C-alpha positions as protocol buffer text, in pm:
chain_id: "A"
residue {
  index: 1
  type: MET
  ca { x: 2154 y: -2038 z: 3382 }
}
residue {
  index: 2
  type: LYS
  ca { x: 1852 y: -1881 z: 3215 }
}
residue {
  index: 3
  type: PRO
  ca { x: 1884 y: -1561 z: 3014 }
}
residue {
  index: 4
  type: LEU
  ca { x: 1764 y: -1250 z: 3193 }
}
residue {
  index: 5
  type: PHE
  ca { x: 1448 y: -1193 z: 2985 }
}
residue {
  index: 6
  type: SER
  ca { x: 1362 y: -1553 z: 2908 }
}
residue {
  index: 7
  type: PHE
  ca { x: 1004 y: -1500 z: 3026 }
}
residue {
  index: 8
  type: LEU
  ca { x: 950 y: -1279 z: 2720 }
}
residue {
  index: 9
  type: TYR
  ca { x: 1047 y: -1538 z: 2464 }
}
residue {
  index: 10
  type: GLY
  ca { x: 705 y: -1697 z: 2459 }
}
residue {
  index: 11
  type: THR
  ca { x: 514 y: -1373 z: 2415 }
}
residue {
  index: 12
  type: LEU
  ca { x: 755 y: -1158 z: 2217 }
}
residue {
  index: 13
  type: GLU
  ca { x: 897 y: -1283 z: 1891 }
}
residue {
  index: 14
  type: PHE
  ca { x: 1226 y: -1106 z: 1840 }
}
residue {
  index: 15
  type: LYS
  ca { x: 1240 y: -1198 z: 1473 }
}
residue {
  index: 16
  type: GLY
  ca { x: 900 y: -1037 z: 1413 }
}
residue {
  index: 17
  type: LEU
  ca { x: 993 y: -735 z: 1620 }
}
residue {
  index: 18
  type: SER
  ca { x: 1321 y: -681 z: 1439 }
}
residue {
  index: 19
  type: SER
  ca { x: 1145 y: -717 z: 1105 }
}
residue {
  index: 20
  type: PHE
  ca { x: 891 y: -455 z: 1213 }
}
residue {
  index: 21
  type: ILE
  ca { x: 1165 y: -217 z: 1330 }
}
residue {
  index: 22
  type: ASN
  ca { x: 1357 y: -266 z: 1005 }
}
residue {
  index: 23
  type: ARG
  ca { x: 1048 y: -181 z: 802 }
}
residue {
  index: 24
  type: LEU
  ca { x: 978 y: 120 z: 1020 }
}
residue {
  index: 25
  type: MET
  ca { x: 1335 y: 243 z: 970 }
}
residue {
  index: 26
  type: LEU
  ca { x: 1304 y: 191 z: 594 }
}
residue {
  index: 27
  type: LEU
  ca { x: 984 y: 396 z: 595 }
}
residue {
  index: 28
  type: GLY
  ca { x: 1159 y: 668 z: 795 }
}
residue {
  index: 29
  type: LEU
  ca { x: 1448 y: 665 z: 549 }
}
residue {
  index: 30
  type: MET
  ca { x: 1201 y: 705 z: 263 }
}
residue {
  index: 31
  type: PHE
  ca { x: 1051 y: 1010 z: 436 }
}
residue {
  index: 32
  type: LEU
  ca { x: 1398 y: 1158 z: 484 }
}
residue {
  index: 33
  type: VAL
  ca { x: 1485 y: 1108 z: 117 }
}
residue {
  index: 34
  type: ASP
  ca { x: 1147 y: 1250 z: 14 }
}
residue {
  index: 35
  type: GLY
  ca { x: 1200 y: 1554 z: 234 }
}
residue {
  index: 36
  type: TYR
  ca { x: 1550 y: 1606 z: 98 }
}
residue {
  index: 37
  type: THR
  ca { x: 1435 y: 1585 z: -265 }
}
residue {
  index: 38
  type: LEU
  ca { x: 1147 y: 1821 z: -189 }
}
residue {
  index: 39
  type: LEU
  ca { x: 1390 y: 2072 z: -40 }
}
residue {
  index: 40
  type: GLN
  ca { x: 1624 y: 2039 z: -337 }
}
residue {
  index: 41
  type: CYS
  ca { x: 1335 y: 2090 z: -580 }
}
residue {
  index: 42
  type: ALA
  ca { x: 1228 y: 2394 z: -380 }
}
residue {
  index: 43
  type: SER
  ca { x: 1578 y: 2541 z: -400 }
}
residue {
  index: 44
  type: VAL
  ca { x: 1590 y: 2491 z: -778 }
}
residue {
  index: 45
  type: MET
  ca { x: 1230 y: 2565 z: -881 }
}
residue {
  index: 46
  type: GLY
  ca { x: 1110 y: 2777 z: -595 }
}
residue {
  index: 47
  type: GLY
  ca { x: 892 y: 2687 z: -300 }
}
residue {
  index: 48
  type: VAL
  ca { x: 555 y: 2756 z: -460 }
}
residue {
  index: 49
  type: SER
  ca { x: 636 y: 2566 z: -781 }
}
residue {
  index: 50
  type: SER
  ca { x: 763 y: 2259 z: -599 }
}
residue {
  index: 51
  type: LEU
  ca { x: 464 y: 2262 z: -364 }
}
residue {
  index: 52
  type: THR
  ca { x: 230 y: 2295 z: -663 }
}
residue {
  index: 53
  type: LEU
  ca { x: 404 y: 2003 z: -833 }
}
residue {
  index: 54
  type: THR
  ca { x: 373 y: 1788 z: -522 }
}
residue {
  index: 55
  type: VAL
  ca { x: 5 y: 1868 z: -471 }
}
residue {
  index: 56
  type: SER
  ca { x: -68 y: 1814 z: -841 }
}
residue {
  index: 57
  type: ALA
  ca { x: 98 y: 1472 z: -832 }
}
residue {
  index: 58
  type: ALA
  ca { x: -106 y: 1377 z: -525 }
}
residue {
  index: 59
  type: LEU
  ca { x: -432 y: 1492 z: -683 }
}
residue {
  index: 60
  type: LEU
  ca { x: -356 y: 1320 z: -1013 }
}
residue {
  index: 61
  type: GLY
  ca { x: -267 y: 1001 z: -827 }
}
residue {
  index: 62
  type: ALA
  ca { x: -586 y: 1018 z: -623 }
}
residue {
  index: 63
  type: LEU
  ca { x: -791 y: 1069 z: -939 }
}
residue {
  index: 64
  type: ILE
  ca { x: -633 y: 782 z: -1132 }
}
residue {
  index: 65
  type: GLY
  ca { x: -614 y: 548 z: -833 }
}
residue {
  index: 66
  type: GLY
  ca { x: -963 y: 630 z: -714 }
}
residue {
  index: 67
  type: SER
  ca { x: -1116 y: 554 z: -1052 }
}
residue {
  index: 68
  type: SER
  ca { x: -922 y: 227 z: -1077 }
}
residue {
  index: 69
  type: TYR
  ca { x: -1024 y: 132 z: -725 }
}
residue {
  index: 70
  type: HIS
  ca { x: -1389 y: 211 z: -801 }
}
residue {
  index: 71
  type: ARG
  ca { x: -1379 y: 0 z: -1119 }
}
residue {
  index: 72
  type: TYR
  ca { x: -1226 y: -300 z: -940 }
}
residue {
  index: 73
  type: SER
  ca { x: -1462 y: -270 z: -642 }
}
residue {
  index: 74
  type: ILE
  ca { x: -1761 y: -289 z: -879 }
}
residue {
  index: 75
  type: LYS
  ca { x: -1612 y: -601 z: -1041 }
}
residue {
  index: 76
  type: LEU
  ca { x: -1544 y: -742 z: -695 }
}
residue {
  index: 77
  type: ARG
  ca { x: -1904 y: -696 z: -582 }
}
residue {
  index: 78
  type: SER
  ca { x: -2046 y: -844 z: -901 }
}
residue {
  index: 79
  type: LYS
  ca { x: -1826 y: -1154 z: -877 }
}
residue {
  index: 80
  type: ILE
  ca { x: -1913 y: -1202 z: -511 }
}
residue {
  index: 81
  type: SER
  ca { x: -2284 y: -1172 z: -597 }
}
residue {
  index: 82
  type: ALA
  ca { x: -2239 y: -1433 z: -868 }
}
residue {
  index: 83
  type: GLY
  ca { x: -2067 y: -1668 z: -623 }
}
residue {
  index: 84
  type: ILE
  ca { x: -1727 y: -1648 z: -794 }
}
residue {
  index: 85
  type: TYR
  ca { x: -1416 y: -1600 z: -582 }
}
residue {
  index: 86
  type: PRO
  ca { x: -1264 y: -1268 z: -705 }
}
residue {
  index: 87
  type: ARG
  ca { x: -892 y: -1351 z: -674 }
}
residue {
  index: 88
  type: ARG
  ca { x: -784 y: -1118 z: -955 }
}
residue {
  index: 89
  type: GLU
  ca { x: -978 y: -824 z: -810 }
}
residue {
  index: 90
  type: PHE
  ca { x: -834 y: -887 z: -463 }
}
residue {
  index: 91
  type: ILE
  ca { x: -485 y: -884 z: -615 }
}
residue {
  index: 92
  type: HIS
  ca { x: -540 y: -553 z: -794 }
}
residue {
  index: 93
  type: ILE
  ca { x: -715 y: -379 z: -504 }
}
residue {
  index: 94
  type: SER
  ca { x: -450 y: -492 z: -256 }
}
residue {
  index: 95
  type: ALA
  ca { x: -184 y: -315 z: -466 }
}
residue {
  index: 96
  type: LEU
  ca { x: -395 y: -10 z: -552 }
}
residue {
  index: 97
  type: LEU
  ca { x: -461 y: 90 z: -191 }
}
residue {
  index: 98
  type: PRO
  ca { x: -92 y: 124 z: -94 }
}
residue {
  index: 99
  type: GLY
  ca { x: -39 y: 307 z: -423 }
}
residue {
  index: 100
  type: LEU
  ca { x: -308 y: 556 z: -328 }
}
residue {
  index: 101
  type: VAL
  ca { x: -149 y: 614 z: 11 }
}
residue {
  index: 102
  type: LEU
  ca { x: 198 y: 656 z: -137 }
}
residue {
  index: 103
  type: MET
  ca { x: 71 y: 903 z: -398 }
}
residue {
  index: 104
  type: ALA
  ca { x: -100 y: 1107 z: -127 }
}
residue {
  index: 105
  type: LEU
  ca { x: 221 y: 1138 z: 75 }
}
residue {
  index: 106
  type: PRO
  ca { x: 429 y: 1442 z: -16 }
}
residue {
  index: 107
  type: GLY
  ca { x: 758 y: 1366 z: -184 }
}
residue {
  index: 108
  type: LEU
  ca { x: 908 y: 1245 z: -507 }
}
residue {
  index: 109
  type: GLY
  ca { x: 1011 y: 896 z: -396 }
}
residue {
  index: 110
  type: SER
  ca { x: 678 y: 792 z: -249 }
}
residue {
  index: 111
  type: SER
  ca { x: 492 y: 934 z: -548 }
}
residue {
  index: 112
  type: CYS
  ca { x: 714 y: 739 z: -789 }
}
residue {
  index: 113
  type: ILE
  ca { x: 661 y: 414 z: -598 }
}
residue {
  index: 114
  type: GLY
  ca { x: 288 y: 485 z: -578 }
}
residue {
  index: 115
  type: PHE
  ca { x: 275 y: 556 z: -951 }
}
residue {
  index: 116
  type: LEU
  ca { x: 455 y: 228 z: -1023 }
}
residue {
  index: 117
  type: LEU
  ca { x: 178 y: 47 z: -837 }
}
residue {
  index: 118
  type: TYR
  ca { x: -72 y: 190 z: -1087 }
}
residue {
  index: 119
  type: ILE
  ca { x: 108 y: 34 z: -1386 }
}
residue {
  index: 120
  type: PRO
  ca { x: -53 y: -309 z: -1444 }
}
residue {
  index: 121
  type: PRO
  ca { x: 258 y: -535 z: -1447 }
}
residue {
  index: 122
  type: PHE
  ca { x: 394 y: -379 z: -1127 }
}
residue {
  index: 123
  type: ARG
  ca { x: 48 y: -372 z: -971 }
}
residue {
  index: 124
  type: THR
  ca { x: -3 y: -741 z: -1046 }
}
residue {
  index: 125
  type: ALA
  ca { x: 339 y: -838 z: -908 }
}
residue {
  index: 126
  type: ALA
  ca { x: 297 y: -635 z: -589 }
}
residue {
  index: 127
  type: GLY
  ca { x: -64 y: -749 z: -554 }
}
residue {
  index: 128
  type: LYS
  ca { x: 36 y: -1115 z: -575 }
}
residue {
  index: 129
  type: ILE
  ca { x: 291 y: -1066 z: -298 }
}
residue {
  index: 130
  type: ILE
  ca { x: 35 y: -893 z: -77 }
}
residue {
  index: 131
  type: TYR
  ca { x: -235 y: -1148 z: -166 }
}
residue {
  index: 132
  type: ARG
  ca { x: -13 y: -1444 z: -73 }
}
residue {
  index: 133
  type: ARG
  ca { x: 59 y: -1289 z: 264 }
}
residue {
  index: 134
  type: TRP
  ca { x: -307 y: -1215 z: 346 }
}
residue {
  index: 135
  type: GLU
  ca { x: -486 y: -1486 z: 148 }
}
residue {
  index: 136
  type: SER
  ca { x: -676 y: -1624 z: 446 }
}
residue {
  index: 137
  type: GLY
  ca { x: -803 y: -1273 z: 528 }
}
residue {
  index: 138
  type: PHE
  ca { x: -930 y: -1229 z: 174 }
}
residue {
  index: 139
  type: GLN
  ca { x: -1102 y: -1567 z: 190 }
}
residue {
  index: 140
  type: ASP
  ca { x: -1265 y: -1469 z: 519 }
}
residue {
  index: 141
  type: LEU
  ca { x: -1378 y: -1141 z: 364 }
}
residue {
  index: 142
  type: TYR
  ca { x: -1527 y: -1330 z: 69 }
}
residue {
  index: 143
  type: SER
  ca { x: -1708 y: -1572 z: 303 }
}
residue {
  index: 144
  type: PHE
  ca { x: -1840 y: -1283 z: 512 }
}
residue {
  index: 145
  type: GLN
  ca { x: -1968 y: -1099 z: 204 }
}
residue {
  index: 146
  type: ARG
  ca { x: -2133 y: -1415 z: 70 }
}
residue {
  index: 147
  type: ALA
  ca { x: -2301 y: -1477 z: 406 }
}
residue {
  index: 148
  type: SER
  ca { x: -2423 y: -1118 z: 435 }
}
residue {
  index: 149
  type: GLU
  ca { x: -2591 y: -1138 z: 92 }
}
residue {
  index: 150
  type: ASP
  ca { x: -2799 y: -1440 z: 189 }
}
């Protein structure tokens, strides 16, 4: 006897779906912890002070991350123009972008994780993980940029 939803097995990968749901739940848990720490900081320091601290961390993160991103994007363009595959720059940029997003989100936990992605050893380690996962996409991007320059 066939299982009830066997027609879905070919189109829906349950392993991929469960992995996605687990990651979504982890992200939701991070938001809950961030909200809780923000409320605790507000009860200790006051609402305005904790909000000022959160906004200051986001602005500082955007400033630092934006300048790093700009520097690596210039290096990326120059290497692509020279015909050199910019693996190192792809690694750094692929870790800087999630760091920028995490620093922009309100909360202590996401800001700490985002700040860790700005520190070079952590940025390189996280960037290598992201690069390995999306290596073919980066190679396609490089090929597209090379073709558009010609």
